[in-house]
Coordinates of C-alpha atoms in Angstrom, one line a residue:
L1 CA 51.2 35.6 3.9
E2 CA 48.2 34.1 2.4
Q3 CA 45.9 36.6 4.2
W4 CA 47.6 39.4 2.2
D5 CA 47.9 37.6 -1.1
G6 CA 47.2 40.0 -4.0
E7 CA 47.4 43.1 -1.8
Q8 CA 50.7 43.7 -0.1
V9 CA 52.3 40.4 -1.3
E10 CA 51.6 37.9 -4.0
T11 CA 52.3 34.2 -3.8
I12 CA 54.7 33.0 -6.5
P13 CA 53.4 29.6 -7.6
L14 CA 56.4 27.1 -7.3
P15 CA 56.5 23.4 -8.1
D16 CA 56.4 21.0 -5.2
E17 CA 59.7 19.2 -5.6
D18 CA 61.0 16.4 -3.3
G19 CA 64.3 17.3 -1.8
V20 CA 64.0 21.0 -2.5
S21 CA 63.3 23.9 -0.2
V22 CA 62.6 27.3 -1.7
I23 CA 61.9 30.8 -0.5
A24 CA 61.1 33.2 -3.4
F25 CA 60.0 36.8 -3.2
A26 CA 59.5 39.7 -5.5
F27 CA 59.7 43.4 -4.8
K28 CA 56.1 43.7 -5.9
E29 CA 55.9 47.5 -5.9
I30 CA 59.0 47.8 -8.1
V31 CA 57.7 45.0 -10.5
E32 CA 54.3 46.6 -10.8
L33 CA 55.8 50.1 -11.3
L34 CA 58.3 49.0 -14.1
N35 CA 55.9 46.6 -15.7
T36 CA 56.1 46.9 -19.5
G37 CA 59.2 49.0 -19.3
V38 CA 61.3 46.0 -18.5
V39 CA 63.0 44.6 -21.7
E40 CA 66.0 42.9 -20.3
L41 CA 66.5 40.7 -17.3
G42 CA 69.7 39.6 -15.6
L43 CA 69.8 36.3 -13.7
D44 CA 72.7 35.4 -11.4
S45 CA 73.4 33.2 -8.5
T46 CA 75.7 32.8 -5.6
F47 CA 77.8 29.7 -4.9
K48 CA 79.1 28.5 -1.6
T49 CA 78.5 31.8 0.1
N50 CA 77.0 30.5 3.4
S51 CA 77.3 27.7 5.8
A52 CA 73.6 26.6 5.4
G53 CA 74.1 25.6 1.8
W54 CA 71.4 27.9 0.3
E55 CA 71.9 29.2 -3.1
M56 CA 70.6 32.7 -3.9
Y57 CA 69.3 33.6 -7.4
G58 CA 68.6 37.2 -8.2
I59 CA 66.6 38.6 -11.1
L60 CA 67.4 42.1 -11.9
T61 CA 66.7 44.7 -14.6
E62 CA 68.3 48.0 -15.6
V63 CA 66.7 51.4 -14.9
N64 CA 68.6 54.5 -15.9
G65 CA 71.9 52.7 -16.0
Q66 CA 71.4 51.1 -12.5
A67 CA 70.6 47.5 -11.5
M68 CA 67.1 47.2 -10.0
P69 CA 66.3 44.0 -8.1
L70 CA 63.0 42.3 -9.0
V71 CA 63.0 38.8 -7.6
T72 CA 65.1 36.9 -5.1
V73 CA 65.1 33.1 -4.9
L74 CA 66.7 31.1 -2.1
I75 CA 67.0 27.4 -2.8
T76 CA 68.6 24.3 -1.3
T77 CA 68.5 20.7 -2.4
T78 CA 69.1 17.3 -0.9
A79 CA 70.1 14.1 -2.5
A80 CA 66.4 13.3 -2.9
A81 CA 66.0 16.2 -5.5
Q82 CA 65.3 15.0 -9.0
P83 CA 67.5 16.2 -11.9
G84 CA 66.4 19.6 -13.2
A85 CA 64.6 20.6 -10.0
K86 CA 66.3 24.0 -9.7
Q87 CA 65.6 24.7 -13.3
R88 CA 61.9 24.0 -12.8
V89 CA 61.8 26.4 -9.9
L90 CA 63.6 29.1 -11.9
E91 CA 61.2 28.5 -14.8
S92 CA 58.2 29.0 -12.6
V93 CA 59.6 32.2 -11.1
L94 CA 60.3 33.5 -14.5
R95 CA 56.8 32.6 -15.9
W96 CA 55.4 34.6 -12.9
L97 CA 57.6 37.5 -13.6
H98 CA 56.6 37.4 -17.3
L99 CA 53.0 38.1 -16.3
Y100 CA 54.1 41.5 -14.8
C101 CA 56.9 42.2 -17.4
P102 CA 55.5 40.9 -20.7
N103 CA 57.9 43.0 -22.8
S104 CA 61.1 41.4 -21.5
R105 CA 62.9 40.3 -24.7
F106 CA 66.1 38.8 -23.5
S107 CA 68.0 37.8 -20.4
L108 CA 71.6 37.7 -19.3
S109 CA 73.1 34.8 -17.3
D110 CA 76.3 33.1 -16.7
K111 CA 77.4 29.5 -17.0
D112 CA 75.0 28.1 -14.4
T113 CA 73.1 25.4 -16.5
A114 CA 69.8 25.9 -14.5
E115 CA 69.9 29.6 -15.3
I116 CA 70.6 29.1 -19.0
N117 CA 68.0 26.4 -19.5
A118 CA 65.3 28.3 -17.5

């Protein structure tokens, strides 16, 4: 992917955390197209939905009354992960997204502590 960085894909900088594996990707064309029009973000995650133990976080916005996906984060942790590791990953993704969507004013999330704190 590095050979296409900045063109077809863009690397989302993520912290290097012990005991954490992460795959994060954005729908770059959608993010660039919506850009300053994004004022609200929704952040939600799955829990125990697959046998591999990966959690999926989705960051969405609303366009003409419909949910539009912006970023997907897949993350799994082991016992070696430090407290707050998932939160730091989500913070990094949200900082990256804010570069493209600087007018986002508020976010919606549920009771997941990592989502709320990020």
